[in-house]
Every structure is written in structure tokens, then in C-alpha cells.
Short mmCIF file of C-alpha atoms and ligand atoms in Angstrom, two decimals:
data_model
loop_
_atom_site.label_atom_id
_atom_site.label_comp_id
_atom_site.label_asym_id
_atom_site.label_seq_id
_atom_site.Cartn_x
_atom_site.Cartn_y
_atom_site.Cartn_z
CA MET A 216 0.17 0.07 -0.06
CA ALA A 217 1.48 3.41 -0.84
CA GLY A 218 2.07 5.59 2.21
CA GLY A 219 0.96 5.30 5.62
CA ARG A 220 -2.75 4.84 6.93
CA ASN A 221 -2.99 8.47 8.00
CA ASN A 222 -1.68 9.93 4.83
CA SER A 223 -4.17 11.17 2.42
CA LEU A 224 -3.05 10.77 -1.30
CA LYS A 225 -4.11 12.97 -4.16
CA VAL A 226 -4.71 10.87 -7.09
CA LEU A 227 -5.07 12.40 -10.69
CA SER A 228 -8.37 10.68 -11.45
CA MET A 229 -10.48 7.83 -9.44
CA HIS A 230 -14.01 7.11 -11.10
CA ILE A 231 -15.32 4.49 -8.89
CA VAL A 232 -18.40 2.52 -8.39
CA LEU A 233 -19.31 0.45 -4.91
CA LEU A 234 -21.57 -2.29 -5.81
CA GLY A 235 -23.01 -4.37 -3.33
CA SER A 236 -26.11 -5.26 -1.09
CA PRO A 237 -27.62 -2.97 1.81
CA GLY A 238 -25.28 -3.34 4.72
CA VAL A 239 -22.71 -4.66 3.15
CA GLY A 240 -20.11 -1.79 4.30
CA LYS A 241 -20.34 0.40 0.93
CA GLY A 242 -20.71 3.61 3.02
CA THR A 243 -17.75 2.74 5.56
CA GLN A 244 -15.18 1.78 3.04
CA ALA A 245 -16.47 4.71 0.85
CA ARG A 246 -15.38 6.97 3.28
CA LEU A 247 -12.19 5.48 3.92
CA ILE A 248 -11.42 5.67 0.29
CA SER A 249 -12.28 9.20 0.17
CA GLN A 250 -10.18 10.16 3.20
CA ARG A 251 -7.11 8.35 1.77
CA TYR A 252 -7.40 9.22 -1.87
CA ASN A 253 -8.91 12.89 -1.50
CA VAL A 254 -12.05 12.04 -3.67
CA PRO A 255 -15.75 12.82 -2.91
CA GLN A 256 -17.93 9.95 -1.85
CA ILE A 257 -21.45 10.71 -3.53
CA SER A 258 -23.74 8.23 -1.53
CA THR A 259 -27.35 8.41 -3.32
CA GLY A 260 -28.74 7.17 0.03
CA ASP A 261 -27.19 10.09 2.20
CA LEU A 262 -28.54 12.72 -0.70
CA LEU A 263 -32.02 11.37 -0.22
CA ARG A 264 -32.28 11.47 3.43
CA GLU A 265 -30.81 14.96 3.06
CA ALA A 266 -33.65 15.86 0.68
CA LEU A 267 -36.39 14.23 2.70
CA CYS A 268 -34.93 15.56 5.83
CA ASN A 269 -35.45 19.28 4.29
CA SER A 270 -38.76 18.30 2.67
CA THR A 271 -37.70 19.23 -0.79
CA PRO A 272 -39.63 18.05 -3.82
CA LEU A 273 -37.34 14.96 -4.45
CA GLY A 274 -37.28 14.17 -0.58
CA LEU A 275 -41.17 14.36 -0.71
CA LYS A 276 -41.42 11.96 -3.81
CA ALA A 277 -38.43 9.54 -2.43
CA LYS A 278 -40.03 9.08 1.13
CA LYS A 279 -42.71 6.35 0.21
CA TYR A 280 -40.13 4.43 -1.79
CA MET A 281 -37.46 4.52 0.93
CA GLY A 282 -40.07 3.66 3.79
CA ARG A 283 -40.74 0.51 2.02
CA GLY A 284 -37.08 -0.53 1.01
CA GLU A 285 -37.81 -0.05 -2.95
CA LEU A 286 -35.90 1.90 -5.05
CA VAL A 287 -36.55 5.07 -5.85
CA PRO A 288 -37.37 5.72 -9.87
CA ASP A 289 -34.84 5.90 -11.98
CA GLU A 290 -35.46 9.24 -13.82
CA LEU A 291 -35.49 10.98 -10.45
CA MET A 292 -32.10 9.12 -9.38
CA ILE A 293 -30.22 9.84 -12.60
CA ALA A 294 -31.37 13.49 -12.60
CA LEU A 295 -30.06 13.61 -9.20
CA ILE A 296 -26.68 12.29 -10.01
CA GLU A 297 -25.91 14.15 -12.93
CA GLU A 298 -26.53 17.52 -11.08
CA ARG A 299 -24.22 16.22 -8.36
CA LEU A 300 -21.63 15.19 -11.03
CA ASN A 301 -21.92 18.41 -12.80
CA GLY A 302 -21.43 20.07 -9.45
CA GLN A 303 -18.21 21.22 -7.87
CA GLY A 304 -15.46 19.08 -6.44
CA THR A 305 -15.69 15.79 -9.22
CA LYS A 306 -13.09 17.32 -11.32
CA ASP A 307 -10.47 14.66 -10.05
CA GLY A 308 -13.02 12.00 -9.81
CA PHE A 309 -15.76 10.38 -7.08
CA ILE A 310 -16.74 7.26 -5.61
CA LEU A 311 -20.39 6.57 -6.04
CA ASP A 312 -21.66 4.58 -3.29
CA GLY A 313 -25.59 3.30 -3.98
CA PHE A 314 -25.56 4.02 -7.65
CA PRO A 315 -26.18 2.72 -10.17
CA ARG A 316 -28.86 0.18 -8.90
CA THR A 317 -30.38 -0.76 -12.25
CA ILE A 318 -29.59 -1.28 -15.60
CA ALA A 319 -31.49 1.87 -16.91
CA GLN A 320 -29.37 3.84 -14.07
CA ALA A 321 -26.24 2.41 -15.37
CA ARG A 322 -26.86 3.42 -18.99
CA GLY A 323 -27.90 6.69 -17.64
CA LEU A 324 -24.39 6.82 -15.63
CA ASP A 325 -22.61 5.64 -19.24
CA ARG A 326 -24.22 8.87 -20.72
CA ILE A 327 -23.32 11.37 -18.21
CA LEU A 328 -19.69 9.99 -17.89
CA ARG A 329 -19.33 10.05 -21.77
CA GLN A 330 -20.45 13.78 -21.64
CA MET A 331 -17.85 14.27 -18.70
CA LYS A 332 -15.28 12.29 -20.92
CA SER A 333 -14.55 10.67 -17.46
CA PRO A 334 -14.88 6.75 -18.06
CA LEU A 335 -15.48 4.50 -15.29
CA ASP A 336 -12.14 2.95 -13.83
CA LEU A 337 -13.65 0.04 -11.71
CA VAL A 338 -16.92 -1.14 -10.22
CA LEU A 339 -15.93 -2.64 -7.12
CA GLU A 340 -18.41 -5.54 -5.63
CA ILE A 341 -18.51 -6.21 -2.01
CA GLU A 342 -19.66 -9.45 -0.91
CA ALA A 343 -20.65 -10.64 2.49
CA THR A 344 -22.80 -13.74 3.66
CA PRO A 345 -26.31 -12.85 4.01
CA SER A 346 -26.49 -13.47 8.05
CA ILE A 347 -23.63 -11.05 8.54
CA ILE A 348 -25.44 -8.20 6.40
CA ILE A 349 -28.55 -8.59 8.27
CA ARG A 350 -26.73 -8.48 11.89
CA ARG A 351 -25.01 -5.20 10.39
CA LEU A 352 -28.29 -3.53 9.54
CA GLU A 353 -30.30 -4.43 12.24
CA GLY A 354 -27.24 -3.31 14.80
CA ARG A 355 -26.80 -0.01 12.99
CA ARG A 356 -27.53 3.19 14.70
CA LEU A 357 -26.80 6.85 13.60
CA CYS A 358 -26.24 10.28 15.63
CA GLN A 359 -29.31 12.56 14.73
CA ASN A 360 -27.19 15.29 14.77
CA CYS A 361 -23.57 14.32 13.20
CA GLY A 362 -24.66 11.47 11.75
CA LYS A 363 -21.69 9.33 12.85
CA ASP A 364 -22.33 5.49 12.67
CA TYR A 365 -22.45 3.05 15.17
CA HIS A 366 -23.17 -0.65 15.58
CA LEU A 367 -24.42 -2.01 18.94
CA VAL A 368 -22.16 -4.99 18.86
CA TYR A 369 -19.12 -4.31 16.52
CA HIS A 370 -18.90 -0.44 17.29
CA PRO A 371 -21.20 0.49 20.16
CA PRO A 372 -20.96 4.49 21.61
CA ARG A 373 -19.37 4.62 24.96
CA GLU A 374 -22.65 5.64 26.45
CA ASN A 375 -25.80 3.24 25.55
CA GLY A 376 -27.54 5.73 22.85
CA VAL A 377 -25.60 8.56 23.06
CA CYS A 378 -23.16 9.81 20.58
CA ASP A 379 -19.51 9.95 21.55
CA GLU A 380 -18.78 12.93 19.39
CA CYS A 381 -21.36 15.52 20.10
CA GLY A 382 -23.38 13.73 22.82
CA SER A 383 -26.85 13.74 20.64
CA ARG A 384 -29.23 10.64 20.85
CA LEU A 385 -28.73 7.66 18.46
CA TYR A 386 -31.54 6.66 15.87
CA GLN A 387 -32.27 3.44 14.07
CA ARG A 388 -32.86 4.20 10.27
CA LYS A 389 -36.66 3.20 9.73
CA ASP A 390 -35.53 0.83 6.64
CA ASP A 391 -33.23 -1.36 9.19
CA ARG A 392 -36.12 -2.62 10.93
CA ALA A 393 -36.38 -6.70 9.98
CA ARG A 394 -39.39 -6.47 7.71
CA THR A 395 -37.93 -3.80 5.57
CA ILE A 396 -34.38 -5.25 5.50
CA LYS A 397 -35.90 -8.17 3.69
CA ASN A 398 -37.49 -6.31 1.13
CA ARG A 399 -34.30 -4.57 0.58
CA LEU A 400 -32.26 -7.52 0.16
CA ARG A 401 -34.84 -8.74 -2.49
CA VAL A 402 -34.97 -5.91 -4.32
CA TYR A 403 -31.13 -5.82 -4.43
CA ARG A 404 -31.13 -9.56 -5.96
CA ASP A 405 -33.83 -8.97 -8.63
CA GLN A 406 -32.72 -5.17 -9.43
CA THR A 407 -29.09 -4.57 -8.59
CA LEU A 408 -27.41 -7.86 -9.27
CA PRO A 409 -27.72 -7.89 -12.78
CA LEU A 410 -25.10 -4.88 -12.76
CA ARG A 411 -22.71 -7.52 -12.04
CA GLU A 412 -22.95 -9.00 -15.61
CA TYR A 413 -23.35 -5.38 -17.13
CA TYR A 414 -19.77 -4.39 -15.81
CA SER A 415 -18.07 -7.62 -15.90
CA GLU A 416 -18.43 -7.92 -19.64
CA ARG A 417 -16.69 -4.64 -20.06
CA GLY A 418 -13.89 -6.00 -17.76
CA ILE A 419 -13.90 -3.38 -14.81
CA LEU A 420 -15.47 -5.25 -12.49
CA GLY A 421 -13.48 -6.11 -9.05
CA THR A 422 -14.70 -7.88 -6.36
CA VAL A 423 -13.53 -7.87 -2.56
CA SER A 424 -14.82 -10.04 0.69
CA GLY A 425 -16.65 -7.63 3.08
CA ASN A 426 -16.80 -10.23 5.94
CA GLU A 427 -13.57 -9.31 7.74
CA LEU A 428 -12.89 -6.03 10.01
CA PRO A 429 -13.57 -2.78 7.92
CA LEU A 430 -9.85 -1.81 8.12
CA GLU A 431 -8.81 -5.69 6.64
CA VAL A 432 -11.67 -4.91 4.17
CA PHE A 433 -10.13 -1.42 3.35
CA GLY A 434 -6.73 -2.81 3.11
CA ASN A 435 -7.86 -5.31 0.18
CA ILE A 436 -9.61 -2.76 -1.54
CA CYS A 437 -6.54 -0.33 -1.52
CA ALA A 438 -4.61 -3.46 -2.96
CA ILE A 439 -7.05 -3.79 -5.78
CA LEU A 440 -6.83 0.19 -6.29
CA GLU A 441 -3.31 -0.09 -6.75
CA LYS A 442 -3.21 -3.24 -8.78
CA ILE A 443 -5.32 -1.56 -11.41
CA GLU A 444 -3.26 1.51 -11.54
CA VAL A 445 -6.79 3.53 -11.35
CA ALA A 446 -4.62 6.84 -10.86
CA GLY A 447 -0.99 8.43 -11.09
CA TYR A 448 0.01 9.57 -7.46
CA ARG A 449 0.53 12.95 -6.34
CA VAL A 450 1.68 12.60 -2.89
P1 LIG B 624 -28.57 3.44 1.19
O1 LIG B 624 -28.35 4.71 2.43
O2 LIG B 624 -27.73 3.58 0.03
O3 LIG B 624 -28.64 2.09 1.80
P2 LIG B 624 -27.89 0.77 1.49
O4 LIG B 624 -27.71 0.60 -0.13
O5 LIG B 624 -28.97 -0.25 1.48
O6 LIG B 624 -26.74 0.99 1.91
P3 LIG B 624 -26.50 0.80 3.77
O7 LIG B 624 -26.30 2.26 4.13
O8 LIG B 624 -27.92 0.45 4.26
O9 LIG B 624 -25.39 -0.24 3.78
P4 LIG B 624 -23.76 0.09 3.32
O10 LIG B 624 -23.70 -1.04 2.40
O11 LIG B 624 -23.56 1.59 3.26
O12 LIG B 624 -23.05 -0.38 4.88
P5 LIG B 624 -22.75 0.31 5.88
O13 LIG B 624 -21.13 0.73 5.42
O14 LIG B 624 -23.44 1.71 6.33
O15 LIG B 624 -30.17 3.49 0.28
C1 LIG B 624 -31.36 3.67 1.11
C2 LIG B 624 -32.68 3.81 0.25
O16 LIG B 624 -32.24 4.95 -0.69
C3 LIG B 624 -32.45 2.46 -0.63
O17 LIG B 624 -33.25 1.49 -0.10
C4 LIG B 624 -33.61 3.13 -1.68
O18 LIG B 624 -34.89 3.55 -1.53
C5 LIG B 624 -33.06 4.65 -1.93
N1 LIG B 624 -32.00 4.57 -2.71
C6 LIG B 624 -30.53 4.73 -2.54
N2 LIG B 624 -29.88 4.82 -3.83
C7 LIG B 624 -30.80 4.94 -4.80
C8 LIG B 624 -30.69 4.82 -6.03
N3 LIG B 624 -29.45 4.43 -6.74
N4 LIG B 624 -31.96 4.37 -6.88
C9 LIG B 624 -32.93 4.09 -6.40
N5 LIG B 624 -33.14 4.28 -5.09
C10 LIG B 624 -32.51 4.53 -4.24
O19 LIG B 624 -22.42 -0.39 7.01
C11 LIG B 624 -23.70 -0.78 7.60
C12 LIG B 624 -23.48 -1.33 9.35
O20 LIG B 624 -22.32 -2.15 9.36
C13 LIG B 624 -22.99 0.06 9.84
O21 LIG B 624 -23.52 0.26 11.17
C14 LIG B 624 -21.61 -0.26 9.83
O22 LIG B 624 -20.66 0.18 10.97
C15 LIG B 624 -21.19 -1.81 10.07
N6 LIG B 624 -20.04 -2.16 9.27
C16 LIG B 624 -19.84 -1.83 8.09
N7 LIG B 624 -18.61 -2.80 7.53
C17 LIG B 624 -18.54 -3.35 8.61
C18 LIG B 624 -17.45 -4.52 9.23
N8 LIG B 624 -16.45 -4.78 7.83
N9 LIG B 624 -17.56 -5.24 9.86
C19 LIG B 624 -18.17 -4.91 11.20
N10 LIG B 624 -19.33 -3.97 10.97
C20 LIG B 624 -19.47 -3.35 9.90
#
């Protein structure tokens, strides 16, 4: 791995999609990659939750789908990602976390990236066993103020229900309850898994196990990033 864990490396370009089931660790790994390589993490789940929180027209439209663990319609998602990718901070690349999730979204992304002249370097699929995924989702808790992520077993707060960083209350995402988790996993299997073949045929699909501890998974991801030479490094 180039450089120490605390160093962040400036890359010339890095255009990555993280693919994987709900709860597999996309958000956790996207944050680590973003810190290390200095490229923005673009999470469609986070963008939608922010829109929901601010009651924007998009948030109001997305609410019913998210509550049921279903996908928000493709045309809304493609417009959202097009606006974000054409916005600030994406010149040197990005990590897409949670987009695309359907073949139609993948085609939409192809069109946007053609216009930006920024082809994808890698689609990295994170895989984990279903029982691990369910435990991760059921145990996840988030700070209602700063958004910091905890897990009741793997990463508990010092004081039960209270954020270590800012002292605010922790909450459980509505879609992290057992019934909705089941639906999210079904939706993933039916609508998102076909992307594996879509990207594999282009030779840009990589796979990493997400069963291990976060930093171990991250080490394996860094090894893949370096092997495919996604970027020239500028320390
Ligand atoms: P979104 O927020 O993207 O949810 P998701 O894909 O279901 O992903 P999660 O955030 O649940 O899991 P993750 O893989 O990021 O895991 P995390 O790192 O958090 O989407 C929510 C909803 O928005 C969708 O259902 C849909 O309605 C809508 N939506 C979003 N994008 C859309 C799109 N493109 N099209 C249509 N609709 C869209 O980890 C989970 C937990 O495990 C955490 O507690 C974490 O601390 C812990 N953990 C992580 N890694 C490890 C590890 N290695 N070991 C132990 N614990 C770990």
C-alpha cells in the first residue's frame, strides 16, 4: 500500500462505483477511500435522506419508496446524480456509493460520463454472507445530529444511545427494521445484481470480501486500487 494509513494521497483521477448489498459496508468503505485518496464520496442514500429531512420535492417523492425499502424511480435518481456529478469537487474523480442500482441507471451513468469524458475506472463489488449483512443492518445506529455511524455490537457508543462525538441521541434508520431489510435484500437481488454481468462484460468489475473487519476490507480494496493503476499518485 502506498503511504501510511494517515496520509491522504492526491490522485489524478479515480472514478469508482461501489456495488453491493444493503449493509455490506459500501458507506464505510467509501468514507475510508475518500479520506485516503481525497476524492468525494457520493452516496445517493445520503443525498435522498438529506432531501427527505429538508422536505424538498425530491425528498417528498422519495419518502414512500425508501420507507418500503424499494428503489426510487430511475429518472429521479439519474437527474440527481447528473446534477451532483456536474457540480463542484468532482473534477479529480468520485466514489459512487449506492448508484447505479438498475441497468437503466447504469446506462444513464454511461451517458453522463461520456459527456464528462470521464470513463469508469472500476466497479468494485463488496460481498458478504447474508447472516452477517442482516446483523450489521439490525445493529446499526446513527447520530441524529452529526450522522456518525455506530453498531450495537461491532462499534458501540461509550454510553448507550448517545453519540461519543457530540452527545446527541442515536436512532435506528426506519428501513433497518427486520421487515424492510428483507425487502431491500430482495430488491437488491432482483434489480441490482444484474449489474454484475453488465460491468463484468466490460472488464471493469472487481470483487472484494466484506466479511472481515472494516480496516482489513479496506486494505484489500487499496491493494486492488493499486493493482489496476486507477491513478497516477501525487503525494
Ligand atoms: P442507502 O442508504 O444507499 O442504503 P443501502 O444501499 O441499503 O446501504 P446501507 O447504507 O444500508 O449499507 P452500506 O452497504 O452502505 O453499509 P454501511 O457501511 O452503512 O439507500 C437507502 C434507500 O435509498 C434505498 O433503499 C432506496 O430506497 C433509496 N436509494 C438509494 N440509492 C438509490 C438508487 N441509486 N436508486 C434508487 N433508490 C435509491 O454498514 C452497515 C453497518 O455495518 C454499519 O453499522 C457499519 O458500522 C457496520 N459495518 C460496516 N462494515 C463493517 C465490517 N466490515 N465489520 C463490521 N461492521 C461493519
